[in-house]
């Protein structure tokens, strides 16, 4: 048993060694002959000839492993050689007899999500193995969401700590720079779905210790460009800090209006009828609600920005076209939209209002072009959900509605 365990350990050690890259970092030529070379044979009597004349190698690793390492060979303050590899690595150096007294190797380690670190090793030193401990960045982007409604858009970035942000405009759009911020595990997957009539795409890149988000506006939104307005908030439920960039159309920014087309939204609400929130429309409504996270749905339907007045008006319209003229919740409670207190109570729990998701779907159909309806609807009811996941949930809800209609024919 002991022998098999020992053999397994040896094999694991050999495998780990074989995975390490071997990098030769030797400048051309030797250092100048000096006094130290004269006495080197005598010093080798103490240290052994292998110490001065043998092959010099250093095992370099990082914690966590897998970091990119830059290797600089420096002689008399001049860089003589450079290599880049990935940790762990074995670095082959000139023997101590060939190196000068001030020759050294500078090792710079970098890994996304961590602070870069640099160490210096003199060639004459005794170091044969070094592990560089990398500290995580102080902040992390946990999520990104985009809301779009009736010609106006907002980009929300959620971070663990209060972010230090720079916004730089570009011809194609703008870039958001988050200082000393790492990319969260779910951010990249959610970005492809953050599109709207104003935003064409969003790319994320870790550049050193900063995180860059490049936002490309759609061609139609580049001239004239929307005005960028930023604000910060705090999501107490998730203990995350929110940095929000509002993309305000030029006409809205100049007039100071709360929304770009109030008349269109009022007309869209007026077009909603009882058939849009009752019957088989409720099968769609309940199917989509069941597929969405209750907390995320409540946050999406309780904004504090330009959408808040519209959603309150939509809740009132829901009561007007629902049976008995009341808003019915999934728990059976009922609220009269004619009462401001009861309307406020219903609006405080919008994720429970029966028919509300179906009503918002109908309004989106009135306001948006067919190509942008799904993206606009997702940004309204599920901005935190990846586009693919929302598409699947929407398909199941639509299938449930179609199944209901086929049974009632």
PDB file of C-alpha atoms in Angstrom, residues 81-288:
ATOM      1  CA  UNK A  81      16.895  39.384 -23.054  1.00  0.00           C
ATOM      2  CA  UNK A  82      13.130  39.013 -22.801  1.00  0.00           C
ATOM      3  CA  UNK A  83      10.780  36.033 -22.837  1.00  0.00           C
ATOM      4  CA  UNK A  84       7.113  35.505 -22.016  1.00  0.00           C
ATOM      5  CA  UNK A  85       5.562  32.271 -20.817  1.00  0.00           C
ATOM      6  CA  UNK A  86       2.929  30.843 -18.501  1.00  0.00           C
ATOM      7  CA  UNK A  87       3.476  29.647 -14.954  1.00  0.00           C
ATOM      8  CA  UNK A  88       4.668  27.166 -13.886  1.00  0.00           C
ATOM      9  CA  UNK A  89       7.905  27.469 -15.839  1.00  0.00           C
ATOM     10  CA  UNK A  90      11.537  26.441 -15.607  1.00  0.00           C
ATOM     11  CA  UNK A  91      13.862  29.329 -16.476  1.00  0.00           C
ATOM     12  CA  UNK A  92      17.353  28.425 -17.715  1.00  0.00           C
ATOM     13  CA  UNK A  93      19.939  31.122 -16.926  1.00  0.00           C
ATOM     14  CA  UNK A  94      23.685  31.585 -17.505  1.00  0.00           C
ATOM     15  CA  UNK A  95      25.955  30.023 -14.930  1.00  0.00           C
ATOM     16  CA  UNK A  96      27.085  32.316 -12.133  1.00  0.00           C
ATOM     17  CA  UNK A  97      30.583  32.329 -13.610  1.00  0.00           C
ATOM     18  CA  UNK A  98      29.237  33.764 -16.893  1.00  0.00           C
ATOM     19  CA  UNK A  99      27.044  36.389 -15.221  1.00  0.00           C
ATOM     20  CA  UNK A 100      28.123  39.764 -13.986  1.00  0.00           C
ATOM     21  CA  UNK A 101      27.920  40.762 -10.306  1.00  0.00           C
ATOM     22  CA  UNK A 102      24.834  42.912 -10.965  1.00  0.00           C
ATOM     23  CA  UNK A 103      23.068  40.594 -13.429  1.00  0.00           C
ATOM     24  CA  UNK A 104      19.497  39.848 -12.418  1.00  0.00           C
ATOM     25  CA  UNK A 105      16.174  38.524 -13.651  1.00  0.00           C
ATOM     26  CA  UNK A 106      12.992  40.545 -13.223  1.00  0.00           C
ATOM     27  CA  UNK A 107       9.813  38.453 -13.211  1.00  0.00           C
ATOM     28  CA  UNK A 108       6.488  40.191 -13.743  1.00  0.00           C
ATOM     29  CA  UNK A 109       3.361  38.065 -13.204  1.00  0.00           C
ATOM     30  CA  UNK A 110      -0.140  38.938 -14.378  1.00  0.00           C
ATOM     31  CA  UNK A 111      -3.452  37.112 -14.200  1.00  0.00           C
ATOM     32  CA  UNK A 112      -6.883  38.542 -15.059  1.00  0.00           C
ATOM     33  CA  UNK A 113      -8.717  39.500 -11.890  1.00  0.00           C
ATOM     34  CA  UNK A 114      -5.524  39.918  -9.852  1.00  0.00           C
ATOM     35  CA  UNK A 115      -2.972  42.617  -9.173  1.00  0.00           C
ATOM     36  CA  UNK A 116       0.219  42.252 -11.163  1.00  0.00           C
ATOM     37  CA  UNK A 117       3.371  41.641  -9.136  1.00  0.00           C
ATOM     38  CA  UNK A 118       7.061  41.957  -9.917  1.00  0.00           C
ATOM     39  CA  UNK A 119      10.061  40.322  -8.241  1.00  0.00           C
ATOM     40  CA  UNK A 120      13.809  40.565  -8.890  1.00  0.00           C
ATOM     41  CA  UNK A 121      16.304  37.707  -8.501  1.00  0.00           C
ATOM     42  CA  UNK A 122      20.079  38.309  -8.705  1.00  0.00           C
ATOM     43  CA  UNK A 123      21.799  35.657 -10.814  1.00  0.00           C
ATOM     44  CA  UNK A 124      24.363  35.150  -8.041  1.00  0.00           C
ATOM     45  CA  UNK A 125      21.622  34.439  -5.495  1.00  0.00           C
ATOM     46  CA  UNK A 126      20.829  30.958  -4.245  1.00  0.00           C
ATOM     47  CA  UNK A 127      17.135  31.014  -5.203  1.00  0.00           C
ATOM     48  CA  UNK A 128      16.149  27.900  -7.132  1.00  0.00           C
ATOM     49  CA  UNK A 129      12.378  28.045  -6.680  1.00  0.00           C
ATOM     50  CA  UNK A 130      10.048  31.017  -6.354  1.00  0.00           C
ATOM     51  CA  UNK A 131       6.280  31.286  -5.997  1.00  0.00           C
ATOM     52  CA  UNK A 132       4.651  34.656  -6.641  1.00  0.00           C
ATOM     53  CA  UNK A 133       1.495  35.249  -4.597  1.00  0.00           C
ATOM     54  CA  UNK A 134      -1.050  37.253  -6.609  1.00  0.00           C
ATOM     55  CA  UNK A 135      -3.648  39.286  -4.736  1.00  0.00           C
ATOM     56  CA  UNK A 136      -7.184  39.588  -6.165  1.00  0.00           C
ATOM     57  CA  UNK A 137      -8.327  42.991  -7.388  1.00  0.00           C
ATOM     58  CA  UNK A 138     -10.331  44.973  -4.816  1.00  0.00           C
ATOM     59  CA  UNK A 139     -13.457  45.202  -6.973  1.00  0.00           C
ATOM     60  CA  UNK A 140     -15.374  42.904  -9.317  1.00  0.00           C
ATOM     61  CA  UNK A 141     -18.068  43.427 -11.920  1.00  0.00           C
ATOM     62  CA  UNK A 142     -20.807  41.031 -10.844  1.00  0.00           C
ATOM     63  CA  UNK A 143     -23.362  41.795 -13.522  1.00  0.00           C
ATOM     64  CA  UNK A 144     -24.428  44.052 -16.358  1.00  0.00           C
ATOM     65  CA  UNK A 145     -27.904  44.855 -17.611  1.00  0.00           C
ATOM     66  CA  UNK A 146     -29.400  47.131 -20.215  1.00  0.00           C
ATOM     67  CA  UNK A 147     -32.913  48.516 -20.191  1.00  0.00           C
ATOM     68  CA  UNK A 148     -34.508  49.996 -23.290  1.00  0.00           C
ATOM     69  CA  UNK A 149     -37.911  51.500 -23.626  1.00  0.00           C
ATOM     70  CA  UNK A 150     -39.516  53.929 -26.063  1.00  0.00           C
ATOM     71  CA  UNK A 151     -36.297  55.320 -27.512  1.00  0.00           C
ATOM     72  CA  UNK A 152     -34.258  55.570 -24.320  1.00  0.00           C
ATOM     73  CA  UNK A 153     -31.699  53.167 -22.868  1.00  0.00           C
ATOM     74  CA  UNK A 154     -29.768  52.637 -19.639  1.00  0.00           C
ATOM     75  CA  UNK A 155     -26.686  50.496 -18.983  1.00  0.00           C
ATOM     76  CA  UNK A 156     -26.354  49.253 -15.394  1.00  0.00           C
ATOM     77  CA  UNK A 157     -23.083  47.871 -14.002  1.00  0.00           C
ATOM     78  CA  UNK A 158     -23.159  46.062 -10.650  1.00  0.00           C
ATOM     79  CA  UNK A 159     -19.945  45.893  -8.597  1.00  0.00           C
ATOM     80  CA  UNK A 160     -18.950  44.700  -5.134  1.00  0.00           C
ATOM     81  CA  UNK A 161     -17.385  48.009  -4.117  1.00  0.00           C
ATOM     82  CA  UNK A 162     -18.038  51.616  -5.113  1.00  0.00           C
ATOM     83  CA  UNK A 163     -16.506  51.743  -8.608  1.00  0.00           C
ATOM     84  CA  UNK A 164     -14.032  54.275  -9.907  1.00  0.00           C
ATOM     85  CA  UNK A 165     -15.248  54.865 -13.459  1.00  0.00           C
ATOM     86  CA  UNK A 166     -14.062  56.746 -16.520  1.00  0.00           C
ATOM     87  CA  UNK A 167     -16.254  57.124 -19.597  1.00  0.00           C
ATOM     88  CA  UNK A 168     -14.465  57.859 -22.873  1.00  0.00           C
ATOM     89  CA  UNK A 169     -16.385  58.656 -26.032  1.00  0.00           C
ATOM     90  CA  UNK A 170     -15.416  57.050 -29.355  1.00  0.00           C
ATOM     91  CA  UNK A 171     -16.695  57.543 -32.931  1.00  0.00           C
ATOM     92  CA  UNK A 172     -18.495  54.179 -32.712  1.00  0.00           C
ATOM     93  CA  UNK A 173     -19.854  54.776 -29.207  1.00  0.00           C
ATOM     94  CA  UNK A 174     -18.083  54.971 -25.860  1.00  0.00           C
ATOM     95  CA  UNK A 175     -15.822  52.998 -23.508  1.00  0.00           C
ATOM     96  CA  UNK A 176     -16.406  52.463 -19.797  1.00  0.00           C
ATOM     97  CA  UNK A 177     -13.214  51.929 -17.756  1.00  0.00           C
ATOM     98  CA  UNK A 178     -13.586  50.378 -14.294  1.00  0.00           C
ATOM     99  CA  UNK A 179     -10.376  50.924 -12.319  1.00  0.00           C
ATOM    100  CA  UNK A 180      -8.921  47.926 -10.454  1.00  0.00           C
ATOM    101  CA  UNK A 181     -11.935  45.782 -11.270  1.00  0.00           C
ATOM    102  CA  UNK A 182     -12.091  42.119 -12.259  1.00  0.00           C
ATOM    103  CA  UNK A 183     -14.635  40.511 -14.551  1.00  0.00           C
ATOM    104  CA  UNK A 184     -17.218  38.339 -12.824  1.00  0.00           C
ATOM    105  CA  UNK A 185     -17.876  34.787 -14.068  1.00  0.00           C
ATOM    106  CA  UNK A 186     -21.280  35.547 -15.613  1.00  0.00           C
ATOM    107  CA  UNK A 187     -20.570  38.901 -17.253  1.00  0.00           C
ATOM    108  CA  UNK A 188     -19.235  37.754 -20.626  1.00  0.00           C
ATOM    109  CA  UNK A 189     -22.199  35.419 -21.184  1.00  0.00           C
ATOM    110  CA  UNK A 190     -24.730  38.200 -20.612  1.00  0.00           C
ATOM    111  CA  UNK A 191     -23.160  40.845 -22.867  1.00  0.00           C
ATOM    112  CA  UNK A 192     -24.258  39.454 -26.292  1.00  0.00           C
ATOM    113  CA  UNK A 193     -27.883  39.957 -25.283  1.00  0.00           C
ATOM    114  CA  UNK A 194     -27.465  43.593 -24.277  1.00  0.00           C
ATOM    115  CA  UNK A 195     -28.622  45.025 -27.597  1.00  0.00           C
ATOM    116  CA  UNK A 196     -31.293  47.569 -28.445  1.00  0.00           C
ATOM    117  CA  UNK A 197     -32.116  50.094 -31.170  1.00  0.00           C
ATOM    118  CA  UNK A 198     -29.450  52.306 -29.550  1.00  0.00           C
ATOM    119  CA  UNK A 199     -26.768  49.734 -28.654  1.00  0.00           C
ATOM    120  CA  UNK A 200     -25.343  47.419 -31.312  1.00  0.00           C
ATOM    121  CA  UNK A 201     -22.965  45.404 -29.095  1.00  0.00           C
ATOM    122  CA  UNK A 202     -20.910  45.476 -25.901  1.00  0.00           C
ATOM    123  CA  UNK A 203     -17.464  43.880 -25.551  1.00  0.00           C
ATOM    124  CA  UNK A 204     -15.515  43.383 -22.321  1.00  0.00           C
ATOM    125  CA  UNK A 205     -11.736  43.162 -21.941  1.00  0.00           C
ATOM    126  CA  UNK A 206      -9.431  42.904 -18.941  1.00  0.00           C
ATOM    127  CA  UNK A 207      -6.594  45.354 -19.599  1.00  0.00           C
ATOM    128  CA  UNK A 208      -4.067  45.057 -16.812  1.00  0.00           C
ATOM    129  CA  UNK A 209      -5.844  45.851 -13.572  1.00  0.00           C
ATOM    130  CA  UNK A 210      -8.682  47.731 -15.298  1.00  0.00           C
ATOM    131  CA  UNK A 211     -11.827  46.352 -16.909  1.00  0.00           C
ATOM    132  CA  UNK A 212     -12.934  47.889 -20.212  1.00  0.00           C
ATOM    133  CA  UNK A 213     -16.433  47.735 -21.665  1.00  0.00           C
ATOM    134  CA  UNK A 214     -16.628  48.941 -25.262  1.00  0.00           C
ATOM    135  CA  UNK A 215     -20.155  49.984 -26.152  1.00  0.00           C
ATOM    136  CA  UNK A 216     -20.848  50.296 -29.888  1.00  0.00           C
ATOM    137  CA  UNK A 217     -23.916  52.322 -30.769  1.00  0.00           C
ATOM    138  CA  UNK A 218     -26.123  51.275 -33.647  1.00  0.00           C
ATOM    139  CA  UNK A 219     -25.405  53.163 -36.905  1.00  0.00           C
ATOM    140  CA  UNK A 220     -28.673  55.088 -36.586  1.00  0.00           C
ATOM    141  CA  UNK A 221     -27.731  56.277 -33.077  1.00  0.00           C
ATOM    142  CA  UNK A 222     -24.249  57.564 -33.957  1.00  0.00           C
ATOM    143  CA  UNK A 223     -25.363  60.782 -35.594  1.00  0.00           C
ATOM    144  CA  UNK A 224     -26.465  62.605 -33.618  1.00  0.00           C
ATOM    145  CA  UNK A 225     -25.201  60.699 -30.592  1.00  0.00           C
ATOM    146  CA  UNK A 226     -27.281  60.313 -27.434  1.00  0.00           C
ATOM    147  CA  UNK A 227     -26.203  62.276 -24.401  1.00  0.00           C
ATOM    148  CA  UNK A 228     -24.524  60.173 -21.695  1.00  0.00           C
ATOM    149  CA  UNK A 229     -25.661  60.779 -18.123  1.00  0.00           C
ATOM    150  CA  UNK A 230     -24.300  58.767 -15.203  1.00  0.00           C
ATOM    151  CA  UNK A 231     -25.640  58.103 -11.730  1.00  0.00           C
ATOM    152  CA  UNK A 232     -24.805  55.758  -8.874  1.00  0.00           C
ATOM    153  CA  UNK A 233     -26.946  53.739  -6.514  1.00  0.00           C
ATOM    154  CA  UNK A 234     -26.920  50.796  -4.143  1.00  0.00           C
ATOM    155  CA  UNK A 235     -28.818  47.531  -4.462  1.00  0.00           C
ATOM    156  CA  UNK A 236     -29.503  46.742  -0.802  1.00  0.00           C
ATOM    157  CA  UNK A 237     -31.065  43.355  -1.541  1.00  0.00           C
ATOM    158  CA  UNK A 238     -27.913  42.039  -3.223  1.00  0.00           C
ATOM    159  CA  UNK A 239     -25.427  44.335  -1.459  1.00  0.00           C
ATOM    160  CA  UNK A 240     -24.065  45.562  -4.791  1.00  0.00           C
ATOM    161  CA  UNK A 241     -23.190  49.031  -6.016  1.00  0.00           C
ATOM    162  CA  UNK A 242     -24.831  50.175  -9.245  1.00  0.00           C
ATOM    163  CA  UNK A 243     -23.292  52.529 -11.786  1.00  0.00           C
ATOM    164  CA  UNK A 244     -25.873  53.533 -14.387  1.00  0.00           C
ATOM    165  CA  UNK A 245     -25.279  55.271 -17.716  1.00  0.00           C
ATOM    166  CA  UNK A 246     -28.401  56.734 -19.305  1.00  0.00           C
ATOM    167  CA  UNK A 247     -28.390  57.159 -23.084  1.00  0.00           C
ATOM    168  CA  UNK A 248     -30.686  60.121 -23.663  1.00  0.00           C
ATOM    169  CA  UNK A 249     -31.716  60.975 -27.242  1.00  0.00           C
ATOM    170  CA  UNK A 250     -30.655  64.505 -28.284  1.00  0.00           C
ATOM    171  CA  UNK A 251     -34.239  65.771 -28.598  1.00  0.00           C
ATOM    172  CA  UNK A 252     -35.079  64.562 -25.082  1.00  0.00           C
ATOM    173  CA  UNK A 253     -31.865  66.005 -23.613  1.00  0.00           C
ATOM    174  CA  UNK A 254     -32.551  69.410 -25.179  1.00  0.00           C
ATOM    175  CA  UNK A 255     -36.164  69.594 -24.029  1.00  0.00           C
ATOM    176  CA  UNK A 256     -35.586  68.115 -20.575  1.00  0.00           C
ATOM    177  CA  UNK A 257     -38.582  65.826 -21.007  1.00  0.00           C
ATOM    178  CA  UNK A 258     -38.932  62.817 -18.735  1.00  0.00           C
ATOM    179  CA  UNK A 259     -39.574  60.482 -21.671  1.00  0.00           C
ATOM    180  CA  UNK A 260     -39.005  60.782 -25.418  1.00  0.00           C
ATOM    181  CA  UNK A 261     -42.560  60.071 -26.593  1.00  0.00           C
ATOM    182  CA  UNK A 262     -45.201  60.271 -23.885  1.00  0.00           C
ATOM    183  CA  UNK A 263     -47.975  60.411 -26.468  1.00  0.00           C
ATOM    184  CA  UNK A 264     -46.871  57.116 -28.026  1.00  0.00           C
ATOM    185  CA  UNK A 265     -46.790  55.379 -24.665  1.00  0.00           C
ATOM    186  CA  UNK A 266     -50.222  56.707 -23.754  1.00  0.00           C
ATOM    187  CA  UNK A 267     -51.567  55.504 -27.098  1.00  0.00           C
ATOM    188  CA  UNK A 268     -49.966  52.081 -26.572  1.00  0.00           C
ATOM    189  CA  UNK A 269     -51.613  51.745 -23.158  1.00  0.00           C
ATOM    190  CA  UNK A 270     -54.958  52.834 -24.582  1.00  0.00           C
ATOM    191  CA  UNK A 271     -54.695  50.079 -27.208  1.00  0.00           C
ATOM    192  CA  UNK A 272     -54.608  47.386 -24.501  1.00  0.00           C
ATOM    193  CA  UNK A 273     -57.930  45.576 -24.170  1.00  0.00           C
ATOM    194  CA  UNK A 274     -59.385  42.933 -21.893  1.00  0.00           C
ATOM    195  CA  UNK A 275     -58.441  40.130 -24.300  1.00  0.00           C
ATOM    196  CA  UNK A 276     -54.769  41.076 -23.905  1.00  0.00           C
ATOM    197  CA  UNK A 277     -54.736  40.274 -20.170  1.00  0.00           C
ATOM    198  CA  UNK A 278     -57.399  37.564 -19.787  1.00  0.00           C
ATOM    199  CA  UNK A 279     -58.111  34.111 -21.160  1.00  0.00           C
ATOM    200  CA  UNK A 280     -55.171  32.421 -22.845  1.00  0.00           C
ATOM    201  CA  UNK A 281     -53.055  35.549 -22.375  1.00  0.00           C
ATOM    202  CA  UNK A 282     -52.955  34.558 -18.697  1.00  0.00           C
ATOM    203  CA  UNK A 283     -51.394  31.221 -19.699  1.00  0.00           C
ATOM    204  CA  UNK A 284     -48.542  33.176 -21.270  1.00  0.00           C
ATOM    205  CA  UNK A 285     -48.384  35.489 -18.259  1.00  0.00           C
ATOM    206  CA  UNK A 286     -48.162  32.723 -15.659  1.00  0.00           C
ATOM    207  CA  UNK A 287     -45.802  30.624 -17.778  1.00  0.00           C
ATOM    208  CA  UNK A 288     -43.296  33.440 -18.143  1.00  0.00           C
TER     209      UNK A 288
END
